[in-house]
């Protein structure tokens, strides 16, 4: 079933056989490896990172046991996101940057809800990892 996301290779090793996906706010892109030329303000919607089974175990341990973010090791070229079309070049027209406030507010609420429910049997380990990484993204980046 199509969910609107393109499955890409593992952002750490490039393995095309991925098992887990994390969805992050656009402001996470500058924290990724090789993200220099990407204007995160032009990203529309969420940024998805995929991990193979082996790397997912490493990411899970790094986040849950060590308390460290894996983003600096994730290759931005393997992240899945949509950039707004370059209408300025095409139509000689200037458009506003995408408004990330709704996506970011939703992602903050969801992360806080997961982190505020320790020991909840309905919270999966993947959700906890994603919530911690999302909260670190907001801590590590300056509000736009």
PDB file of C-alpha atoms in Angstrom:
ATOM      1  CA  UNK A   1       0.000   0.000   0.000  1.00  0.00           C
ATOM      2  CA  UNK A   2       1.330   3.456  -0.901  1.00  0.00           C
ATOM      3  CA  UNK A   3       1.728   5.733   2.121  1.00  0.00           C
ATOM      4  CA  UNK A   4       3.129   8.764   0.352  1.00  0.00           C
ATOM      5  CA  UNK A   5       6.717   7.967   1.298  1.00  0.00           C
ATOM      6  CA  UNK A   6       9.421   6.577  -0.931  1.00  0.00           C
ATOM      7  CA  UNK A   7      11.428   3.907   0.799  1.00  0.00           C
ATOM      8  CA  UNK A   8      15.097   4.721   0.478  1.00  0.00           C
ATOM      9  CA  UNK A   9      18.228   2.877   1.558  1.00  0.00           C
ATOM     10  CA  UNK A  10      19.528   2.803   5.116  1.00  0.00           C
ATOM     11  CA  UNK A  11      20.840   6.290   5.886  1.00  0.00           C
ATOM     12  CA  UNK A  12      23.849   4.846   7.706  1.00  0.00           C
ATOM     13  CA  UNK A  13      25.140   2.030   5.494  1.00  0.00           C
ATOM     14  CA  UNK A  14      23.167   2.266   2.240  1.00  0.00           C
ATOM     15  CA  UNK A  15      21.611  -1.204   2.584  1.00  0.00           C
ATOM     16  CA  UNK A  16      18.420  -1.199   0.450  1.00  0.00           C
ATOM     17  CA  UNK A  17      16.732  -3.719   2.779  1.00  0.00           C
ATOM     18  CA  UNK A  18      15.337  -1.352   5.422  1.00  0.00           C
ATOM     19  CA  UNK A  19      13.239  -2.262   8.443  1.00  0.00           C
ATOM     20  CA  UNK A  20      12.547   0.932  10.394  1.00  0.00           C
ATOM     21  CA  UNK A  21      11.634   4.526   9.594  1.00  0.00           C
ATOM     22  CA  UNK A  22      11.927   7.641  11.749  1.00  0.00           C
ATOM     23  CA  UNK A  23      10.008  10.796  10.811  1.00  0.00           C
ATOM     24  CA  UNK A  24      11.645  14.057  11.832  1.00  0.00           C
ATOM     25  CA  UNK A  25      10.960  17.785  11.451  1.00  0.00           C
ATOM     26  CA  UNK A  26      12.631  19.586   8.518  1.00  0.00           C
ATOM     27  CA  UNK A  27      14.993  21.415  10.877  1.00  0.00           C
ATOM     28  CA  UNK A  28      16.728  18.052  11.469  1.00  0.00           C
ATOM     29  CA  UNK A  29      18.353  18.161   8.025  1.00  0.00           C
ATOM     30  CA  UNK A  30      21.281  20.458   8.968  1.00  0.00           C
ATOM     31  CA  UNK A  31      22.176  17.937  11.693  1.00  0.00           C
ATOM     32  CA  UNK A  32      22.665  15.198   9.071  1.00  0.00           C
ATOM     33  CA  UNK A  33      25.951  14.278   7.428  1.00  0.00           C
ATOM     34  CA  UNK A  34      26.507  16.007   4.026  1.00  0.00           C
ATOM     35  CA  UNK A  35      23.486  18.314   4.480  1.00  0.00           C
ATOM     36  CA  UNK A  36      25.337  21.546   3.789  1.00  0.00           C
ATOM     37  CA  UNK A  37      23.792  22.412   0.414  1.00  0.00           C
ATOM     38  CA  UNK A  38      20.209  21.568   1.444  1.00  0.00           C
ATOM     39  CA  UNK A  39      17.979  24.490   2.426  1.00  0.00           C
ATOM     40  CA  UNK A  40      15.826  22.899   5.132  1.00  0.00           C
ATOM     41  CA  UNK A  41      13.447  25.871   4.983  1.00  0.00           C
ATOM     42  CA  UNK A  42      12.394  24.677   1.514  1.00  0.00           C
ATOM     43  CA  UNK A  43      11.379  21.215   2.721  1.00  0.00           C
ATOM     44  CA  UNK A  44       7.668  20.525   2.654  1.00  0.00           C
ATOM     45  CA  UNK A  45       6.448  18.147   5.361  1.00  0.00           C
ATOM     46  CA  UNK A  46       8.464  15.606   7.319  1.00  0.00           C
ATOM     47  CA  UNK A  47      11.920  14.171   6.747  1.00  0.00           C
ATOM     48  CA  UNK A  48      12.123  10.373   6.909  1.00  0.00           C
ATOM     49  CA  UNK A  49      15.217   8.343   7.722  1.00  0.00           C
ATOM     50  CA  UNK A  50      15.331   4.589   7.114  1.00  0.00           C
ATOM     51  CA  UNK A  51      17.477   2.000   8.895  1.00  0.00           C
ATOM     52  CA  UNK A  52      18.332  -1.621   8.143  1.00  0.00           C
ATOM     53  CA  UNK A  53      17.926  -4.198  10.953  1.00  0.00           C
ATOM     54  CA  UNK A  54      21.572  -4.123  12.010  1.00  0.00           C
ATOM     55  CA  UNK A  55      21.857  -0.350  12.065  1.00  0.00           C
ATOM     56  CA  UNK A  56      18.494  -0.011  13.798  1.00  0.00           C
ATOM     57  CA  UNK A  57      19.855  -2.016  16.736  1.00  0.00           C
ATOM     58  CA  UNK A  58      22.819   0.362  16.925  1.00  0.00           C
ATOM     59  CA  UNK A  59      20.570   3.440  16.695  1.00  0.00           C
ATOM     60  CA  UNK A  60      18.210   2.064  19.337  1.00  0.00           C
ATOM     61  CA  UNK A  61      21.091   1.383  21.727  1.00  0.00           C
ATOM     62  CA  UNK A  62      22.699   4.757  21.021  1.00  0.00           C
ATOM     63  CA  UNK A  63      19.475   6.643  21.751  1.00  0.00           C
ATOM     64  CA  UNK A  64      17.976   4.602  24.590  1.00  0.00           C
ATOM     65  CA  UNK A  65      21.081   3.434  26.429  1.00  0.00           C
ATOM     66  CA  UNK A  66      23.716   6.052  25.665  1.00  0.00           C
ATOM     67  CA  UNK A  67      21.479   9.093  25.221  1.00  0.00           C
ATOM     68  CA  UNK A  68      23.109  10.225  21.991  1.00  0.00           C
ATOM     69  CA  UNK A  69      21.606  11.318  18.702  1.00  0.00           C
ATOM     70  CA  UNK A  70      22.492   9.297  15.581  1.00  0.00           C
ATOM     71  CA  UNK A  71      21.777  12.152  13.176  1.00  0.00           C
ATOM     72  CA  UNK A  72      25.360  13.286  12.618  1.00  0.00           C
ATOM     73  CA  UNK A  73      26.127   9.860  11.106  1.00  0.00           C
ATOM     74  CA  UNK A  74      23.024   9.700   8.875  1.00  0.00           C
ATOM     75  CA  UNK A  75      23.623  10.623   5.231  1.00  0.00           C
ATOM     76  CA  UNK A  76      21.315  13.425   4.075  1.00  0.00           C
ATOM     77  CA  UNK A  77      21.454  12.010   0.532  1.00  0.00           C
ATOM     78  CA  UNK A  78      19.542   8.963   1.770  1.00  0.00           C
ATOM     79  CA  UNK A  79      16.864  10.941   3.621  1.00  0.00           C
ATOM     80  CA  UNK A  80      13.374  11.104   2.142  1.00  0.00           C
ATOM     81  CA  UNK A  81      11.793  14.551   1.895  1.00  0.00           C
ATOM     82  CA  UNK A  82      10.053  16.836  -0.564  1.00  0.00           C
ATOM     83  CA  UNK A  83      11.458  20.201  -1.600  1.00  0.00           C
ATOM     84  CA  UNK A  84       9.166  22.973  -2.743  1.00  0.00           C
ATOM     85  CA  UNK A  85       9.343  23.565  -6.437  1.00  0.00           C
ATOM     86  CA  UNK A  86      11.607  26.313  -7.623  1.00  0.00           C
ATOM     87  CA  UNK A  87       8.918  28.640  -8.954  1.00  0.00           C
ATOM     88  CA  UNK A  88      11.272  31.601  -8.770  1.00  0.00           C
ATOM     89  CA  UNK A  89      13.436  30.104 -11.509  1.00  0.00           C
ATOM     90  CA  UNK A  90      10.534  28.712 -13.507  1.00  0.00           C
ATOM     91  CA  UNK A  91       8.072  31.612 -13.419  1.00  0.00           C
ATOM     92  CA  UNK A  92      10.163  34.525 -12.220  1.00  0.00           C
ATOM     93  CA  UNK A  93       7.767  34.669  -9.265  1.00  0.00           C
ATOM     94  CA  UNK A  94       8.615  34.784  -5.569  1.00  0.00           C
ATOM     95  CA  UNK A  95       6.809  32.427  -3.217  1.00  0.00           C
ATOM     96  CA  UNK A  96       6.881  32.267   0.558  1.00  0.00           C
ATOM     97  CA  UNK A  97       8.851  29.547   2.312  1.00  0.00           C
ATOM     98  CA  UNK A  98       6.775  26.606   3.531  1.00  0.00           C
ATOM     99  CA  UNK A  99       5.293  27.139   6.989  1.00  0.00           C
ATOM    100  CA  UNK A 100       6.676  24.419   9.266  1.00  0.00           C
ATOM    101  CA  UNK A 101       4.771  25.520  12.354  1.00  0.00           C
ATOM    102  CA  UNK A 102       1.938  22.976  12.078  1.00  0.00           C
ATOM    103  CA  UNK A 103       4.236  20.019  11.332  1.00  0.00           C
ATOM    104  CA  UNK A 104       6.635  21.018  14.087  1.00  0.00           C
ATOM    105  CA  UNK A 105       3.862  21.627  16.646  1.00  0.00           C
ATOM    106  CA  UNK A 106       2.331  18.217  15.896  1.00  0.00           C
ATOM    107  CA  UNK A 107       5.695  16.464  16.108  1.00  0.00           C
ATOM    108  CA  UNK A 108       6.488  18.208  19.429  1.00  0.00           C
ATOM    109  CA  UNK A 109       3.106  17.205  20.892  1.00  0.00           C
ATOM    110  CA  UNK A 110       3.506  13.592  19.795  1.00  0.00           C
ATOM    111  CA  UNK A 111       7.077  13.395  21.131  1.00  0.00           C
ATOM    112  CA  UNK A 112       6.090  14.933  24.466  1.00  0.00           C
ATOM    113  CA  UNK A 113       3.143  12.546  24.800  1.00  0.00           C
ATOM    114  CA  UNK A 114       5.419   9.539  24.291  1.00  0.00           C
ATOM    115  CA  UNK A 115       8.118  10.865  26.630  1.00  0.00           C
ATOM    116  CA  UNK A 116       5.521  11.747  29.302  1.00  0.00           C
ATOM    117  CA  UNK A 117       4.250   8.144  29.406  1.00  0.00           C
ATOM    118  CA  UNK A 118       7.189   6.092  30.724  1.00  0.00           C
ATOM    119  CA  UNK A 119       6.394   2.425  30.997  1.00  0.00           C
ATOM    120  CA  UNK A 120       3.231   2.696  28.878  1.00  0.00           C
ATOM    121  CA  UNK A 121       2.735  -0.765  27.322  1.00  0.00           C
ATOM    122  CA  UNK A 122       1.198   0.847  24.207  1.00  0.00           C
ATOM    123  CA  UNK A 123       4.343   2.836  23.392  1.00  0.00           C
ATOM    124  CA  UNK A 124       6.628   0.907  21.077  1.00  0.00           C
ATOM    125  CA  UNK A 125      10.392   1.112  21.311  1.00  0.00           C
ATOM    126  CA  UNK A 126      10.564   2.717  17.855  1.00  0.00           C
ATOM    127  CA  UNK A 127       8.178   5.462  19.017  1.00  0.00           C
ATOM    128  CA  UNK A 128      10.349   6.160  22.053  1.00  0.00           C
ATOM    129  CA  UNK A 129      13.499   6.416  19.912  1.00  0.00           C
ATOM    130  CA  UNK A 130      11.714   8.740  17.473  1.00  0.00           C
ATOM    131  CA  UNK A 131      10.348  10.903  20.313  1.00  0.00           C
ATOM    132  CA  UNK A 132      13.783  11.326  21.864  1.00  0.00           C
ATOM    133  CA  UNK A 133      15.430  12.182  18.542  1.00  0.00           C
ATOM    134  CA  UNK A 134      12.659  14.671  17.695  1.00  0.00           C
ATOM    135  CA  UNK A 135      13.011  16.359  21.091  1.00  0.00           C
ATOM    136  CA  UNK A 136      16.804  16.576  20.620  1.00  0.00           C
ATOM    137  CA  UNK A 137      16.312  18.160  17.187  1.00  0.00           C
ATOM    138  CA  UNK A 138      14.296  20.968  18.749  1.00  0.00           C
ATOM    139  CA  UNK A 139      16.850  21.361  21.551  1.00  0.00           C
ATOM    140  CA  UNK A 140      19.791  21.439  19.129  1.00  0.00           C
ATOM    141  CA  UNK A 141      18.368  23.858  16.568  1.00  0.00           C
ATOM    142  CA  UNK A 142      17.429  27.492  16.810  1.00  0.00           C
ATOM    143  CA  UNK A 143      13.779  28.341  16.424  1.00  0.00           C
ATOM    144  CA  UNK A 144      12.998  29.809  13.023  1.00  0.00           C
TER     145      UNK A 144
END
